[in-house]
Backbone as JSON, one array per atom type, in Angstrom:
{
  "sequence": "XXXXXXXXXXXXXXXXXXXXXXXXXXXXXXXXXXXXXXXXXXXXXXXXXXXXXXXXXXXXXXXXXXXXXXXXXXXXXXXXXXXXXXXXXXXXXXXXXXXXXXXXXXXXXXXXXXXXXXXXXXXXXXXXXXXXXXXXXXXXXXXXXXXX",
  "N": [[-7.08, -6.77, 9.13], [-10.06, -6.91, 7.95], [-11.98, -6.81, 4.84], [-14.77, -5.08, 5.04], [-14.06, -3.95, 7.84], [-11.97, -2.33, 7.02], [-12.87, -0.81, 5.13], [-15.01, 0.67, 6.55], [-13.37, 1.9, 8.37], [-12.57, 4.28, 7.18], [-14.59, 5.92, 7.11], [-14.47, 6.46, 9.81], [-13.49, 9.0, 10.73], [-14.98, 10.43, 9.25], [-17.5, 10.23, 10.25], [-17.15, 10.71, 13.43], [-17.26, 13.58, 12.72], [-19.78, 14.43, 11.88], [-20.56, 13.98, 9.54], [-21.35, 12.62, 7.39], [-23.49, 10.56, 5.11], [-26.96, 9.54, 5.67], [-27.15, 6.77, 5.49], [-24.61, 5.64, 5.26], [-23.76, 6.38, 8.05], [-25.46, 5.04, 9.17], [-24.34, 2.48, 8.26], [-21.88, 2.27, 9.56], [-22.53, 2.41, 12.49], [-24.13, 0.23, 12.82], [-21.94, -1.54, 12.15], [-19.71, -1.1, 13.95], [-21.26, -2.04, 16.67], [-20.86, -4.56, 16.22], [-18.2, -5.04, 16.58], [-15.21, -5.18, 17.95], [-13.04, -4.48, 17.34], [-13.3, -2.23, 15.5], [-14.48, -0.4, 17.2], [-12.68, 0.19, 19.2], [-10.97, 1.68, 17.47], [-12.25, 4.24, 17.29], [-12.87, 4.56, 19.59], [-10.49, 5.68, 20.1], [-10.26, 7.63, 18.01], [-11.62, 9.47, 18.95], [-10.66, 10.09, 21.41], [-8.15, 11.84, 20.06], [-8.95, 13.82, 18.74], [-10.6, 15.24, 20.63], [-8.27, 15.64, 22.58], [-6.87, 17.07, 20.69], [-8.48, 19.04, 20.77], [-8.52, 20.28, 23.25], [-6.07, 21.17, 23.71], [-5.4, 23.08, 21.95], [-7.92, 24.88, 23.28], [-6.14, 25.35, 25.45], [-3.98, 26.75, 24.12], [-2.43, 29.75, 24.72], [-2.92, 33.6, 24.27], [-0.18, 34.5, 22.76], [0.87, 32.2, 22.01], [-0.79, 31.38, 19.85], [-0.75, 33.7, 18.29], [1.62, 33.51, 17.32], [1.75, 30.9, 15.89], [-0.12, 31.67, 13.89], [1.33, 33.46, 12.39], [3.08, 31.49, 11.06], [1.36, 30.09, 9.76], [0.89, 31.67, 8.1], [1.8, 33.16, 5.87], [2.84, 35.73, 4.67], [4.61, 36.41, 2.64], [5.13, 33.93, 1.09], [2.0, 33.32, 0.2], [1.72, 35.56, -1.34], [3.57, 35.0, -3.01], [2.66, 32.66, -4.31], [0.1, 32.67, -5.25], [1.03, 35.34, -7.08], [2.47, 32.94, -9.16], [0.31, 31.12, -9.82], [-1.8, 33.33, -11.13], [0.44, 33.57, -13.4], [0.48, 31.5, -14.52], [-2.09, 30.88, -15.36], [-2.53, 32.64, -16.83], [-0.78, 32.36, -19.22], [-1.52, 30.01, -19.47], [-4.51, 31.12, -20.78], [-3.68, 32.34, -23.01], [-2.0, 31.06, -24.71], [-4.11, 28.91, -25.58], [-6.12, 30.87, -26.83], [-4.37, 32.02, -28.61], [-3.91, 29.94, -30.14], [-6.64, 29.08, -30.44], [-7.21, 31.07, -32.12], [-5.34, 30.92, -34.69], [-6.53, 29.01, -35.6], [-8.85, 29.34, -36.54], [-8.44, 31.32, -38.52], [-7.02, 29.5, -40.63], [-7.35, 27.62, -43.48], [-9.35, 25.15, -43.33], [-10.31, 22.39, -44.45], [-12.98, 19.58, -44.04], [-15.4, 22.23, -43.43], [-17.1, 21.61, -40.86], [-15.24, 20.43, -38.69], [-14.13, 23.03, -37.86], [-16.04, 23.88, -36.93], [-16.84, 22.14, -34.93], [-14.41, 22.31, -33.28], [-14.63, 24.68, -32.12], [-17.14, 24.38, -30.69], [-15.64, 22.75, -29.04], [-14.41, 24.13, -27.68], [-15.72, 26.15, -26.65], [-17.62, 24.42, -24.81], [-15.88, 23.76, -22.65], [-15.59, 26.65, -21.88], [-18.1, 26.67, -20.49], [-17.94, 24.8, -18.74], [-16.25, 25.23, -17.13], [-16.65, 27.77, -16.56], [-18.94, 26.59, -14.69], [-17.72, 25.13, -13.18], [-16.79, 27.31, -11.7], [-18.61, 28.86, -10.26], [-20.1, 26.79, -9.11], [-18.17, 26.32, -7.22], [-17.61, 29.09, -6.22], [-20.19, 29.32, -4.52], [-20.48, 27.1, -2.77], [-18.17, 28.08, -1.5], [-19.35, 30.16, 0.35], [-21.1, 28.42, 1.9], [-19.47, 26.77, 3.29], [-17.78, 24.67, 5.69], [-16.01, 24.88, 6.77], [-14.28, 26.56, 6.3], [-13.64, 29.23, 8.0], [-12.18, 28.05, 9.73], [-8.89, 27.5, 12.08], [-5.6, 26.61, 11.86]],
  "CA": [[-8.3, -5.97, 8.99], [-10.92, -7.31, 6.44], [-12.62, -5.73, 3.79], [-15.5, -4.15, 5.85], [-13.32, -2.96, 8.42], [-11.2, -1.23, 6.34], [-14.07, 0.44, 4.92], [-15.44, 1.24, 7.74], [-12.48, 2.75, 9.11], [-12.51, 5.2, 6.02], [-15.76, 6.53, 7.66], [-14.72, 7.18, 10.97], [-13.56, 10.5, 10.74], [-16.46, 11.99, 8.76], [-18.43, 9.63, 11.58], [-17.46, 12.06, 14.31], [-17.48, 15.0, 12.58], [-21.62, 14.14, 12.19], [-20.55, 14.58, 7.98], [-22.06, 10.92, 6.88], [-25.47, 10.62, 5.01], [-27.71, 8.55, 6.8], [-27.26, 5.58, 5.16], [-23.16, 5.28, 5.75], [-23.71, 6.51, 9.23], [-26.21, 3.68, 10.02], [-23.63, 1.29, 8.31], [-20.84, 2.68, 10.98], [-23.23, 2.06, 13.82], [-24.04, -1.47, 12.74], [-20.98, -2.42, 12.09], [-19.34, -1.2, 15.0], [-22.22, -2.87, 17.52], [-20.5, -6.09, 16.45], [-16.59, -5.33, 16.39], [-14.8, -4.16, 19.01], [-11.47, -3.56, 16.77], [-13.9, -1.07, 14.97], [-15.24, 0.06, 18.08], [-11.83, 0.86, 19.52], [-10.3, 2.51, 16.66], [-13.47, 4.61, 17.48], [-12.84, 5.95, 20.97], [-9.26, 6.38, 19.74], [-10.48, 8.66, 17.4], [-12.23, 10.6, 19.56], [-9.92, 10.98, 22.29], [-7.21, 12.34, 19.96], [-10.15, 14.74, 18.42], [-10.58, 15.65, 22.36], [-6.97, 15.91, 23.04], [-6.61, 18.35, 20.02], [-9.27, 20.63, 21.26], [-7.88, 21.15, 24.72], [-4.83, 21.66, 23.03], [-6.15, 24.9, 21.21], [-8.32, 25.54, 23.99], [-5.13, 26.0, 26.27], [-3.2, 27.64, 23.92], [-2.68, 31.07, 24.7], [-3.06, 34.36, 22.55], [0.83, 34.54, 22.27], [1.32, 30.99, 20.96], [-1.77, 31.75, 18.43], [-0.22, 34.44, 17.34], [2.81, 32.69, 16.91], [0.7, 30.06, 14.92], [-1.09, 32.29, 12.84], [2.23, 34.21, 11.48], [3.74, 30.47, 10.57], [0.64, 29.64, 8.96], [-0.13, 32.41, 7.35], [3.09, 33.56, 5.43], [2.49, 36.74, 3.68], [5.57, 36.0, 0.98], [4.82, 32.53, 0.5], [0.56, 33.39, -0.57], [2.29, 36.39, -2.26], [3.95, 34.28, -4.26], [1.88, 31.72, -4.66], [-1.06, 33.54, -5.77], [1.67, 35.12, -8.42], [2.63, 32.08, -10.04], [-0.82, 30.68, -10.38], [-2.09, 33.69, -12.08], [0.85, 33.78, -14.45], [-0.02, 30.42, -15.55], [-3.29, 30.63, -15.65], [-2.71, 33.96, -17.6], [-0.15, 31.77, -20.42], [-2.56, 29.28, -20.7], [-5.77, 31.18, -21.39], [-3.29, 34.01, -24.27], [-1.42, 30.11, -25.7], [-5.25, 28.74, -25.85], [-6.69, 31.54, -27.33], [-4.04, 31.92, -29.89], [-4.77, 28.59, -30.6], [-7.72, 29.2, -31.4], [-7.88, 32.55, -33.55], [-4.92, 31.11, -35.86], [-7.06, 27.74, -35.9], [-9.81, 29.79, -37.16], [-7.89, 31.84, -39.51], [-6.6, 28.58, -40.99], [-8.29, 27.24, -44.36], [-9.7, 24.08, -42.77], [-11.7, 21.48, -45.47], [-14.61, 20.74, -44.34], [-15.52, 23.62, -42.27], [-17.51, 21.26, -39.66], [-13.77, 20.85, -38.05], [-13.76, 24.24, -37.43], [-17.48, 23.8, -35.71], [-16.38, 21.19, -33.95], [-13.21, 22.44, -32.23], [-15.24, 26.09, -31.5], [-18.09, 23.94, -29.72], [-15.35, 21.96, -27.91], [-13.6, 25.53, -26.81], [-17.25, 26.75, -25.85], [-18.24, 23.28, -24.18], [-14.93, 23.81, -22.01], [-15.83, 27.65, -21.37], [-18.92, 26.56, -20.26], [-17.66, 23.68, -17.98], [-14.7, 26.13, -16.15], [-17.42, 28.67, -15.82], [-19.98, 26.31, -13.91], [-17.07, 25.05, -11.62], [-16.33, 28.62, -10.49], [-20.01, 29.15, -10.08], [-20.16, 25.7, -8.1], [-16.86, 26.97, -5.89], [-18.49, 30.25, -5.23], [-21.71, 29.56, -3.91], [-19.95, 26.32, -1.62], [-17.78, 28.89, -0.61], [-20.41, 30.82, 1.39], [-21.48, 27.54, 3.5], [-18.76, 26.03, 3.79], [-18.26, 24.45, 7.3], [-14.47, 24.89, 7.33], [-13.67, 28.25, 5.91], [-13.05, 29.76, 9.19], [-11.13, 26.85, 10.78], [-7.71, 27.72, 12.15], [-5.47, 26.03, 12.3]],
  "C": [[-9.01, -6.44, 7.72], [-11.63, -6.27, 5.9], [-13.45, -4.68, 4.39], [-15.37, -2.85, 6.85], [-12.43, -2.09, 7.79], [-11.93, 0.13, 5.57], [-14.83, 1.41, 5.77], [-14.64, 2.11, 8.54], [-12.09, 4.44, 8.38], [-13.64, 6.17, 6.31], [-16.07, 7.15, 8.78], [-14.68, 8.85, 11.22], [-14.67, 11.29, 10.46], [-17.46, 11.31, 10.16], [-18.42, 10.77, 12.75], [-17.31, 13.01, 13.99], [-19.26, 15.62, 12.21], [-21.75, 14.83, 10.43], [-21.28, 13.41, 7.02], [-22.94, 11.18, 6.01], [-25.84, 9.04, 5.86], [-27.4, 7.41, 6.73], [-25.72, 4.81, 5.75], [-23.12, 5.76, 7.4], [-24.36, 5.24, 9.89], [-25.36, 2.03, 9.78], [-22.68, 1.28, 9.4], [-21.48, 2.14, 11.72], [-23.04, 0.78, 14.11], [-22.93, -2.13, 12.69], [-19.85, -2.24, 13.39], [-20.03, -1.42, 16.69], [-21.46, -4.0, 17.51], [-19.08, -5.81, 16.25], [-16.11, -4.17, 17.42], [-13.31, -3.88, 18.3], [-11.77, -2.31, 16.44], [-14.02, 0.36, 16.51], [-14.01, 0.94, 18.88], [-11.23, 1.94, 18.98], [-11.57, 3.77, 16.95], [-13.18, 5.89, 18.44], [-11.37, 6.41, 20.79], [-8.96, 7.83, 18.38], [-10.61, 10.19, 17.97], [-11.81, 10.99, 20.73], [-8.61, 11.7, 21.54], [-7.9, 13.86, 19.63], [-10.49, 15.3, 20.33], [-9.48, 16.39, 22.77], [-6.5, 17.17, 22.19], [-7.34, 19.66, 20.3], [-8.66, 21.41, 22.21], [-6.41, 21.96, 24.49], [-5.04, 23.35, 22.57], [-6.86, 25.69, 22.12], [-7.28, 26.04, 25.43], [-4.05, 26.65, 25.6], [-3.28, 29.3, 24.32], [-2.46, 31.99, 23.99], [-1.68, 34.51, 21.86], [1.33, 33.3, 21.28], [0.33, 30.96, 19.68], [-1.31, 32.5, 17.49], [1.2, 33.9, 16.44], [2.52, 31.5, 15.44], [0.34, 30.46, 13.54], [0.31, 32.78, 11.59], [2.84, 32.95, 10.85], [2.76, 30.13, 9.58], [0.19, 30.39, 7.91], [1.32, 33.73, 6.7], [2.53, 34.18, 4.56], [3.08, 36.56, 1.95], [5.09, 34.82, 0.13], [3.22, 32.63, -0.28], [0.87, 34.22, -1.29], [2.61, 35.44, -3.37], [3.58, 33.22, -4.94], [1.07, 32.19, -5.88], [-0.08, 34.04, -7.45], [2.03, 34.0, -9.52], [1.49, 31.24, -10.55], [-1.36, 31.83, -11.56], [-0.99, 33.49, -13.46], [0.97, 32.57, -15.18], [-1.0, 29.75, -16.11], [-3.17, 31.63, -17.36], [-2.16, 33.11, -19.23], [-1.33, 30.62, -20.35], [-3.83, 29.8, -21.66], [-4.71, 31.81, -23.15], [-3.05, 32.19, -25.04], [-2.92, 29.34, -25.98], [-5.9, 29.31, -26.86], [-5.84, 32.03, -28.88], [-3.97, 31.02, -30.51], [-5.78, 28.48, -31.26], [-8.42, 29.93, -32.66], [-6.77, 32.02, -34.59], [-5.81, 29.73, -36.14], [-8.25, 28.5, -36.89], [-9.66, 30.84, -38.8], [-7.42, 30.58, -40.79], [-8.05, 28.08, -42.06], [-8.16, 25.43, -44.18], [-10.44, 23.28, -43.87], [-12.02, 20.34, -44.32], [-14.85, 21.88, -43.24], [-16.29, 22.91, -40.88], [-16.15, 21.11, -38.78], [-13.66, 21.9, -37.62], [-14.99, 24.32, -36.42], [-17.05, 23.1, -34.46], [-15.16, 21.57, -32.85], [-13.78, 23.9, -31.96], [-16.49, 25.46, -30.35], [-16.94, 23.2, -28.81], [-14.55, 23.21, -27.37], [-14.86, 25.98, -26.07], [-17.62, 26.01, -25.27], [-16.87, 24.1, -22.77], [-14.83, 25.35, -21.37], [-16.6, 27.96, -20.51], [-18.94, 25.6, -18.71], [-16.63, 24.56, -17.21], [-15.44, 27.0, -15.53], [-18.58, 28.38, -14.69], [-18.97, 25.66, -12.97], [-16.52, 26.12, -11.03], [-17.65, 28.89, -10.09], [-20.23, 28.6, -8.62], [-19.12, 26.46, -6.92], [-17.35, 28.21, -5.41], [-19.72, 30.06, -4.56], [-21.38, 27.78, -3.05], [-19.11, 27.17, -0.77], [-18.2, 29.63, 0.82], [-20.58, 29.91, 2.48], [-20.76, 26.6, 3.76], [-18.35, 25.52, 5.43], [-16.67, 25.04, 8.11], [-13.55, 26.44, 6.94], [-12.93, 29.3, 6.8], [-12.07, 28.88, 10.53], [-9.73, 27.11, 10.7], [-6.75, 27.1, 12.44], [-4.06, 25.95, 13.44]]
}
């Protein structure tokens, strides 16, 4: 597989899921017009993407349910969820006392002390605009409700 194709093959998926921008979609096209290795790997995409639908679309509500309770383990997000906060929780308290005995601390020259309060506030600032970002992708996300 040469360079192109390998690239190109990196594209199929979002290719049939119609996720591309224009520009990498029109390279897909073109480049699989002239290669039929491309071209195969292609419809082999899209009959397994086929084959998985019918799959789901003949499951029935007992094997869903069945599905859902494997996938969707109460203990296991229980406990998940716990151990993230409690290390979110020790980093912000070992951070923050970090920072109030840093500040307590007789620093020469005092820009040092500017300097590591703007890089705590740069970094408050930067955590708070990727939860911002994550909430408001949240909403339109395409996959949020995808089961699997």
């Amino acid at each position: 597989m040469d360079d192109d194709c390998a690239s190109v093959d990196e594209l199929l998926s979002g290719y049939l899921d119609g996720e591309l921008t224009q520009k990498d979609r029109q390279r897909v096209d073109r480049h699989i017009e002239g290669c039929s290795k491309c071209t195969a790997r292609l419809r082999e995409l899209e009959s397994i993407s086929t084959s998985v639908g019918k799959l789901r679309a003949d499951m029935n509500q007992e094997d869903r349910e069945q599905w859902r309770k494997v996938m969707d383990n109460a203990l296991e997000r229980t406990a998940s969820g716990i151990g993230w906060v409690l290390v979110v929780g020790a980093v912000f308290v070992l951070v923050g006392y970090a920072g109030y005995e840093f500040l307590l601390a007789d620093v020469e020259p005092p820009l040092v002390k500017w300097a590591v309060g703007a890089l705590y506030l740069g970094l408050a600032v930067l955590l708070l605009s990727v939860l911002r970002q994550r909430l408001k992708a949240r909403k339109t996300d395409r996959y949020k409700d995808v089961e699997i």
